mmCIF file of C-alpha atoms in Angstrom:
data_model
loop_
_atom_site.group_PDB
_atom_site.id
_atom_site.type_symbol
_atom_site.label_atom_id
_atom_site.label_comp_id
_atom_site.label_asym_id
_atom_site.label_seq_id
_atom_site.Cartn_x
_atom_site.Cartn_y
_atom_site.Cartn_z
ATOM 1 C CA MET A 485 4.371 12.898 -3.782
ATOM 2 C CA PRO A 486 1.315 10.868 -4.030
ATOM 3 C CA VAL A 487 -2.192 12.212 -3.696
ATOM 4 C CA PHE A 488 -4.850 10.232 -2.420
ATOM 5 C CA TYR A 489 -8.492 11.738 -2.322
ATOM 6 C CA ASP A 490 -7.516 14.936 -3.297
ATOM 7 C CA ILE A 491 -4.831 15.246 -0.113
ATOM 8 C CA GLU A 492 -1.276 15.035 -0.449
ATOM 9 C CA VAL A 493 0.726 13.041 1.378
ATOM 10 C CA GLY A 494 4.867 13.400 2.168
ATOM 11 C CA SER A 495 6.129 10.026 1.170
ATOM 12 C CA ALA A 496 5.139 7.568 -1.436
ATOM 13 C CA LEU A 497 6.036 5.326 2.112
ATOM 14 C CA MET A 498 3.032 4.164 3.928
ATOM 15 C CA LEU A 499 4.489 1.959 6.748
ATOM 16 C CA GLY A 500 2.321 -0.182 9.262
ATOM 17 C CA THR A 501 2.700 0.011 13.192
ATOM 18 C CA ALA A 502 1.926 -3.299 14.224
ATOM 19 C CA GLN A 503 4.421 -5.956 15.501
ATOM 20 C CA TYR A 504 7.565 -4.037 16.787
ATOM 21 C CA PRO A 505 10.203 -4.915 19.134
ATOM 22 C CA SER A 506 8.956 -1.654 21.138
ATOM 23 C CA PRO A 507 7.254 1.123 20.886
ATOM 24 C CA ALA A 508 10.620 2.921 21.264
ATOM 25 C CA VAL A 509 11.479 0.814 17.799
ATOM 26 C CA LEU A 510 8.112 1.807 16.054
ATOM 27 C CA ALA A 511 8.748 5.666 17.260
ATOM 28 C CA GLU A 512 12.885 5.651 15.406
ATOM 29 C CA ALA A 513 11.807 3.614 12.801
ATOM 30 C CA PHE A 514 9.803 5.984 12.007
ATOM 31 C CA ARG A 515 11.752 8.899 12.542
ATOM 32 C CA ALA A 516 13.938 6.810 9.708
ATOM 33 C CA ALA A 517 11.746 6.291 7.102
ATOM 34 C CA ARG A 518 9.577 9.326 7.197
ATOM 35 C CA PRO A 519 6.257 7.800 5.864
ATOM 36 C CA GLY A 520 3.593 9.653 4.642
ATOM 37 C CA ILE A 521 1.167 7.443 6.276
ATOM 38 C CA ALA A 522 1.192 5.477 8.987
ATOM 39 C CA THR A 523 -1.276 2.994 9.093
ATOM 40 C CA VAL A 524 -3.367 1.587 12.258
ATOM 41 C CA SER A 525 -5.197 -0.683 13.454
ATOM 42 C CA LEU A 526 -8.405 -0.533 15.702
ATOM 43 C CA ARG A 527 -7.703 -3.908 17.110
ATOM 44 C CA ARG A 528 -4.091 -2.959 17.741
ATOM 45 C CA GLU A 529 -5.143 0.797 19.223
ATOM 46 C CA HIS A 530 -7.487 -0.764 21.583
ATOM 47 C CA GLY A 531 -3.993 -3.243 23.245
ATOM 48 C CA GLY A 532 -2.191 0.060 23.802
ATOM 49 C CA GLY A 533 -4.799 2.300 25.025
ATOM 50 C CA GLN A 534 -4.384 6.177 24.960
ATOM 51 C CA ASP A 535 -0.126 5.648 25.135
ATOM 52 C CA PHE A 536 -0.503 3.923 21.637
ATOM 53 C CA TRP A 537 -2.376 6.413 20.676
ATOM 54 C CA GLY A 538 -0.421 9.278 21.553
ATOM 55 C CA LEU A 539 2.510 7.411 20.092
ATOM 56 C CA VAL A 540 1.118 7.435 16.701
ATOM 57 C CA GLN A 541 0.121 11.077 16.830
ATOM 58 C CA GLY A 542 3.354 11.083 17.086
ATOM 59 C CA LEU A 543 4.821 9.785 14.283
ATOM 60 C CA GLY A 544 3.899 13.245 12.076
ATOM 61 C CA ALA A 545 2.659 10.839 9.208
ATOM 62 C CA LYS A 546 -1.367 10.531 8.483
ATOM 63 C CA ILE A 547 -3.423 8.375 9.662
ATOM 64 C CA LEU A 548 -4.733 5.731 7.781
ATOM 65 C CA PRO A 549 -7.085 2.926 10.293
ATOM 66 C CA ASN A 550 -7.528 -0.423 8.720
ATOM 67 C CA THR A 551 -10.533 -2.847 8.961
ATOM 68 C CA ALA A 552 -7.496 -5.918 9.701
ATOM 69 C CA GLY A 553 -8.868 -8.997 11.036
ATOM 70 C CA CYS A 554 -12.462 -8.914 9.603
ATOM 71 C CA HIS A 555 -14.183 -11.348 8.045
ATOM 72 C CA SER A 556 -17.293 -10.448 6.910
ATOM 73 C CA VAL A 557 -19.206 -7.071 5.707
ATOM 74 C CA LYS A 558 -20.736 -5.971 8.890
ATOM 75 C CA GLU A 559 -17.624 -6.644 10.865
ATOM 76 C CA ALA A 560 -16.142 -4.301 8.181
ATOM 77 C CA VAL A 561 -18.778 -1.326 8.038
ATOM 78 C CA THR A 562 -19.075 -1.439 12.129
ATOM 79 C CA THR A 563 -14.753 -1.368 12.511
ATOM 80 C CA ALA A 564 -14.808 1.330 10.052
ATOM 81 C CA HIS A 565 -17.241 3.375 11.844
ATOM 82 C CA MET A 566 -15.653 3.011 14.993
ATOM 83 C CA ALA A 567 -12.863 4.158 13.487
ATOM 84 C CA ARG A 568 -13.594 7.104 12.568
ATOM 85 C CA GLU A 569 -15.640 7.964 15.774
ATOM 86 C CA LEU A 570 -12.065 7.522 17.320
ATOM 87 C CA PHE A 571 -9.468 8.506 15.145
ATOM 88 C CA ASN A 572 -11.482 11.169 13.108
ATOM 89 C CA THR A 573 -11.371 10.263 9.876
ATOM 90 C CA ARG A 574 -12.979 10.400 7.036
ATOM 91 C CA TRP A 575 -10.531 7.378 5.420
ATOM 92 C CA ILE A 576 -10.250 3.619 6.242
ATOM 93 C CA LYS A 577 -8.411 0.755 4.586
ATOM 94 C CA LEU A 578 -11.122 -1.646 4.053
ATOM 95 C CA GLU A 579 -10.065 -5.572 4.744
ATOM 96 C CA VAL A 580 -12.370 -8.501 4.377
ATOM 97 C CA ILE A 581 -10.621 -11.402 4.677
ATOM 98 C CA GLY A 582 -11.816 -14.375 3.027
ATOM 99 C CA HIS A 583 -9.163 -17.080 3.571
ATOM 100 C CA SER A 584 -7.235 -17.789 6.607
ATOM 101 C CA ASP A 585 -4.434 -19.195 4.657
ATOM 102 C CA THR A 586 -3.038 -17.060 2.440
ATOM 103 C CA LEU A 587 -5.038 -13.744 3.941
ATOM 104 C CA GLN A 588 -6.845 -13.233 0.139
ATOM 105 C CA PRO A 589 -9.502 -10.494 0.270
ATOM 106 C CA ASP A 590 -13.064 -11.778 -0.351
ATOM 107 C CA VAL A 591 -13.813 -9.801 -2.743
ATOM 108 C CA PHE A 592 -17.438 -10.569 -2.983
ATOM 109 C CA ALA A 593 -17.559 -9.578 0.217
ATOM 110 C CA LEU A 594 -15.354 -6.383 0.105
ATOM 111 C CA VAL A 595 -17.154 -4.608 -3.116
ATOM 112 C CA GLU A 596 -20.001 -4.848 -1.076
ATOM 113 C CA ALA A 597 -18.390 -3.254 1.897
ATOM 114 C CA ALA A 598 -16.703 -0.445 -0.355
ATOM 115 C CA ARG A 599 -20.416 0.632 -1.512
ATOM 116 C CA ILE A 600 -21.661 1.216 2.238
ATOM 117 C CA LEU A 601 -18.617 2.791 3.412
ATOM 118 C CA THR A 602 -18.746 4.914 0.432
ATOM 119 C CA ASP A 603 -22.926 5.826 0.467
ATOM 120 C CA ASP A 604 -21.663 6.465 4.318
ATOM 121 C CA GLY A 605 -19.155 9.214 3.433
ATOM 122 C CA PHE A 606 -15.774 7.080 3.453
ATOM 123 C CA GLU A 607 -12.822 7.622 1.360
ATOM 124 C CA VAL A 608 -11.919 3.943 1.014
ATOM 125 C CA PHE A 609 -8.672 2.441 0.943
ATOM 126 C CA PRO A 610 -9.800 -1.401 -0.513
ATOM 127 C CA TYR A 611 -6.981 -3.989 0.322
ATOM 128 C CA CYS A 612 -7.556 -5.703 -2.927
ATOM 129 C CA THR A 613 -5.842 -8.493 -5.729
ATOM 130 C CA GLU A 614 -5.172 -7.138 -8.798
ATOM 131 C CA ASP A 615 -7.872 -8.424 -10.601
ATOM 132 C CA LEU A 616 -9.381 -6.168 -13.354
ATOM 133 C CA THR A 617 -12.667 -7.215 -12.815
ATOM 134 C CA VAL A 618 -12.748 -6.723 -8.708
ATOM 135 C CA CYS A 619 -11.049 -3.419 -9.471
ATOM 136 C CA GLY A 620 -13.417 -2.059 -11.611
ATOM 137 C CA ARG A 621 -16.422 -3.144 -9.508
ATOM 138 C CA LEU A 622 -14.278 -1.422 -6.554
ATOM 139 C CA VAL A 623 -14.259 1.991 -8.812
ATOM 140 C CA ASP A 624 -17.785 1.925 -9.481
ATOM 141 C CA ALA A 625 -18.770 1.477 -5.710
ATOM 142 C CA GLY A 626 -16.734 4.932 -5.206
ATOM 143 C CA CYS A 627 -13.182 3.538 -4.271
ATOM 144 C CA ARG A 628 -10.962 6.699 -6.139
ATOM 145 C CA VAL A 629 -7.576 4.298 -4.668
ATOM 146 C CA LEU A 630 -7.098 0.786 -5.024
ATOM 147 C CA MET A 631 -4.572 -0.962 -3.430
ATOM 148 C CA PRO A 632 -3.596 -4.838 -5.108
ATOM 149 C CA TRP A 633 -1.518 -7.020 -2.976
ATOM 150 C CA GLY A 634 2.019 -8.093 -4.292
ATOM 151 C CA ALA A 635 1.596 -11.429 -2.144
ATOM 152 C CA PRO A 636 0.061 -12.652 0.482
ATOM 153 C CA ILE A 637 0.380 -10.269 3.363
ATOM 154 C CA GLY A 638 3.695 -10.788 5.795
ATOM 155 C CA SER A 639 5.024 -13.247 3.345
ATOM 156 C CA GLY A 640 7.572 -11.369 2.387
ATOM 157 C CA LEU A 641 7.360 -13.122 -1.404
ATOM 158 C CA GLY A 642 7.238 -9.587 -3.332
ATOM 159 C CA ILE A 643 5.749 -9.670 -6.322
ATOM 160 C CA ASN A 644 4.128 -12.811 -7.626
ATOM 161 C CA ASN A 645 1.839 -11.370 -10.547
ATOM 162 C CA ALA A 646 4.066 -8.563 -12.169
ATOM 163 C CA TRP A 647 2.078 -8.286 -15.167
ATOM 164 C CA GLY A 648 -1.182 -8.683 -12.981
ATOM 165 C CA LEU A 649 -0.258 -5.376 -11.221
ATOM 166 C CA ARG A 650 1.409 -3.898 -15.202
ATOM 167 C CA ALA A 651 -2.212 -4.741 -16.835
ATOM 168 C CA LEU A 652 -4.059 -3.164 -13.863
ATOM 169 C CA ARG A 653 -1.330 0.025 -14.080
ATOM 170 C CA ALA A 654 -2.514 0.140 -17.609
ATOM 171 C CA HIS A 655 -6.072 -0.095 -17.543
ATOM 172 C CA PHE A 656 -6.020 2.472 -14.413
ATOM 173 C CA PRO A 657 -3.853 5.522 -15.356
ATOM 174 C CA ASP A 658 -5.318 8.007 -13.601
ATOM 175 C CA LEU A 659 -5.670 6.556 -10.918
ATOM 176 C CA PRO A 660 -3.596 6.530 -7.236
ATOM 177 C CA LEU A 661 -2.388 3.034 -7.203
ATOM 178 C CA VAL A 662 -0.342 1.162 -3.250
ATOM 179 C CA VAL A 663 1.097 -2.213 -3.783
ATOM 180 C CA ASP A 664 -0.384 -3.624 -0.074
ATOM 181 C CA ALA A 665 1.190 -5.909 1.186
ATOM 182 C CA GLY A 666 4.011 -8.791 0.239
ATOM 183 C CA ILE A 667 7.058 -6.426 0.092
ATOM 184 C CA GLY A 668 9.824 -8.240 1.588
ATOM 185 C CA LEU A 669 12.990 -6.079 0.337
ATOM 186 C CA PRO A 670 13.633 -2.716 -0.408
ATOM 187 C CA SER A 671 13.937 -4.332 -3.959
ATOM 188 C CA HIS A 672 10.712 -5.426 -4.022
ATOM 189 C CA ALA A 673 9.564 -1.905 -2.972
ATOM 190 C CA ALA A 674 11.625 -0.032 -5.794
ATOM 191 C CA GLU A 675 9.796 -2.516 -8.142
ATOM 192 C CA ALA A 676 5.937 -1.661 -7.727
ATOM 193 C CA MET A 677 7.420 1.817 -7.758
ATOM 194 C CA GLU A 678 9.533 1.394 -10.850
ATOM 195 C CA MET A 679 6.249 0.073 -12.599
ATOM 196 C CA GLY A 680 4.360 3.597 -11.766
ATOM 197 C CA TYR A 681 2.895 2.419 -8.649
ATOM 198 C CA ASP A 682 2.102 5.294 -6.194
ATOM 199 C CA ALA A 683 2.820 4.597 -3.028
ATOM 200 C CA VAL A 684 3.784 0.634 -1.376
ATOM 201 C CA LEU A 685 2.499 -0.167 1.833
ATOM 202 C CA LEU A 686 3.849 -2.276 4.282
ATOM 203 C CA ASN A 687 4.634 -2.856 7.897
ATOM 204 C CA THR A 688 6.398 -6.553 8.601
ATOM 205 C CA ALA A 689 9.031 -6.449 6.737
ATOM 206 C CA VAL A 690 10.257 -3.417 9.025
ATOM 207 C CA ALA A 691 8.777 -4.650 11.966
ATOM 208 C CA LYS A 692 10.076 -8.039 12.042
ATOM 209 C CA ALA A 693 13.677 -7.284 10.117
ATOM 210 C CA GLY A 694 16.729 -7.731 12.530
ATOM 211 C CA ASP A 695 16.997 -4.269 12.546
ATOM 212 C CA SER A 696 13.746 -2.085 12.522
ATOM 213 C CA VAL A 697 15.579 1.589 12.102
ATOM 214 C CA GLY A 698 18.006 0.696 9.204
ATOM 215 C CA MET A 699 15.726 -1.404 7.194
ATOM 216 C CA ALA A 700 12.757 1.654 7.422
ATOM 217 C CA ARG A 701 15.811 3.699 6.052
ATOM 218 C CA ALA A 702 16.286 0.722 3.691
ATOM 219 C CA MET A 703 12.984 0.741 2.270
ATOM 220 C CA ALA A 704 12.353 4.787 1.862
ATOM 221 C CA LEU A 705 14.869 5.173 -0.121
ATOM 222 C CA ALA A 706 14.227 2.319 -2.384
ATOM 223 C CA VAL A 707 10.368 4.031 -2.892
ATOM 224 C CA GLU A 708 12.251 7.315 -3.522
ATOM 225 C CA ALA A 709 15.098 5.440 -5.868
ATOM 226 C CA GLY A 710 11.871 3.254 -7.968
ATOM 227 C CA ARG A 711 9.897 6.789 -8.498
ATOM 228 C CA ALA A 712 12.448 8.752 -9.541
ATOM 229 C CA ALA A 713 13.695 5.652 -12.111
ATOM 230 C CA PHE A 714 10.047 5.558 -13.502
ATOM 231 C CA LEU A 715 10.065 9.396 -14.331
ATOM 232 C CA ALA A 716 12.954 8.522 -16.180
ATOM 233 C CA ASP A 717 11.783 7.014 -18.561
ATOM 234 C CA PRO A 718 14.068 3.663 -18.672
ATOM 235 C CA MET A 719 14.834 1.739 -21.221
ATOM 236 C CA GLU A 720 13.277 -0.736 -23.165
ATOM 237 C CA PRO A 721 14.601 -4.435 -22.607
ATOM 238 C CA ARG A 722 16.768 -6.511 -25.491
ATOM 239 C CA ASP A 723 16.786 -10.082 -26.360
ATOM 240 C CA MET A 724 20.000 -8.899 -28.015
ATOM 241 C CA ALA A 725 23.127 -7.177 -27.531
ATOM 242 C CA ALA A 726 24.115 -3.638 -27.946
ATOM 243 C CA PRO A 727 27.211 -2.269 -27.995
ATOM 244 C CA SER A 728 26.777 1.357 -25.709
ATOM 245 C CA THR A 729 29.999 2.444 -27.463
ATOM 246 C CA PRO A 730 29.392 3.555 -30.794
ATOM 247 C CA VAL A 731 31.511 1.541 -33.445
ATOM 248 C CA ILE A 732 30.611 4.338 -36.593
ATOM 249 C CA GLY A 733 33.458 5.968 -37.499
ATOM 250 C CA LYS A 734 36.035 3.742 -35.342
ATOM 251 C CA ALA A 735 39.279 2.728 -36.923
ATOM 252 C CA PHE A 736 39.642 -0.717 -38.152
ATOM 253 C CA LEU A 737 42.959 -2.451 -38.766
ATOM 254 C CA ALA A 738 44.040 -4.594 -41.064
#
């Protein structure tokens, strides 16, 4: 099971709580998937009030509040402080958006905000790109988890830069890494886990599926299968065919 800031969680699936057709569907999807972590936007919680907070508390997952929708260091830091008071946790998923269309992180502001929050006692989960230099700066700022995107938030495009994500995994072999954003299918989630990532975080793929509960269960199975495949040390791809049946000792007829 993945370990984040010395806390083990029960599943490598991290699931968001936004955009579901109803609170009942949200709760049922969580029961089907049993994710280890539930991400919650402070803005979303305010929209639902105490009823939503009570629902979140009953999901059976550790809460990871986020700074979704923030576009500046000041806004993200302020939101993080509000989340710490409301949810009584030092964990924060840090988002600082730099581009409105792609929702790509503003990596410069992200590093600055991460340093401020870490110095203030937060345990930061930064939503970032797969850039090795940026990730190195985030680690230097005190982050002990990295959450690179697979593709833009809500796009469902899957793993856009497999080479970059593999390079990041190789460069930080002992750091917990989470593919966050862009997962649209169970195969995308499995691919991330097969690369050796510790977890995947997704929301839209489940919330906007025709059957949110069925998709939640499928994602949970995919994450489990992908992790098992990684641990099984899969074979390397080959350019040439190789017979699966040995030819040594086989009778040859003239």
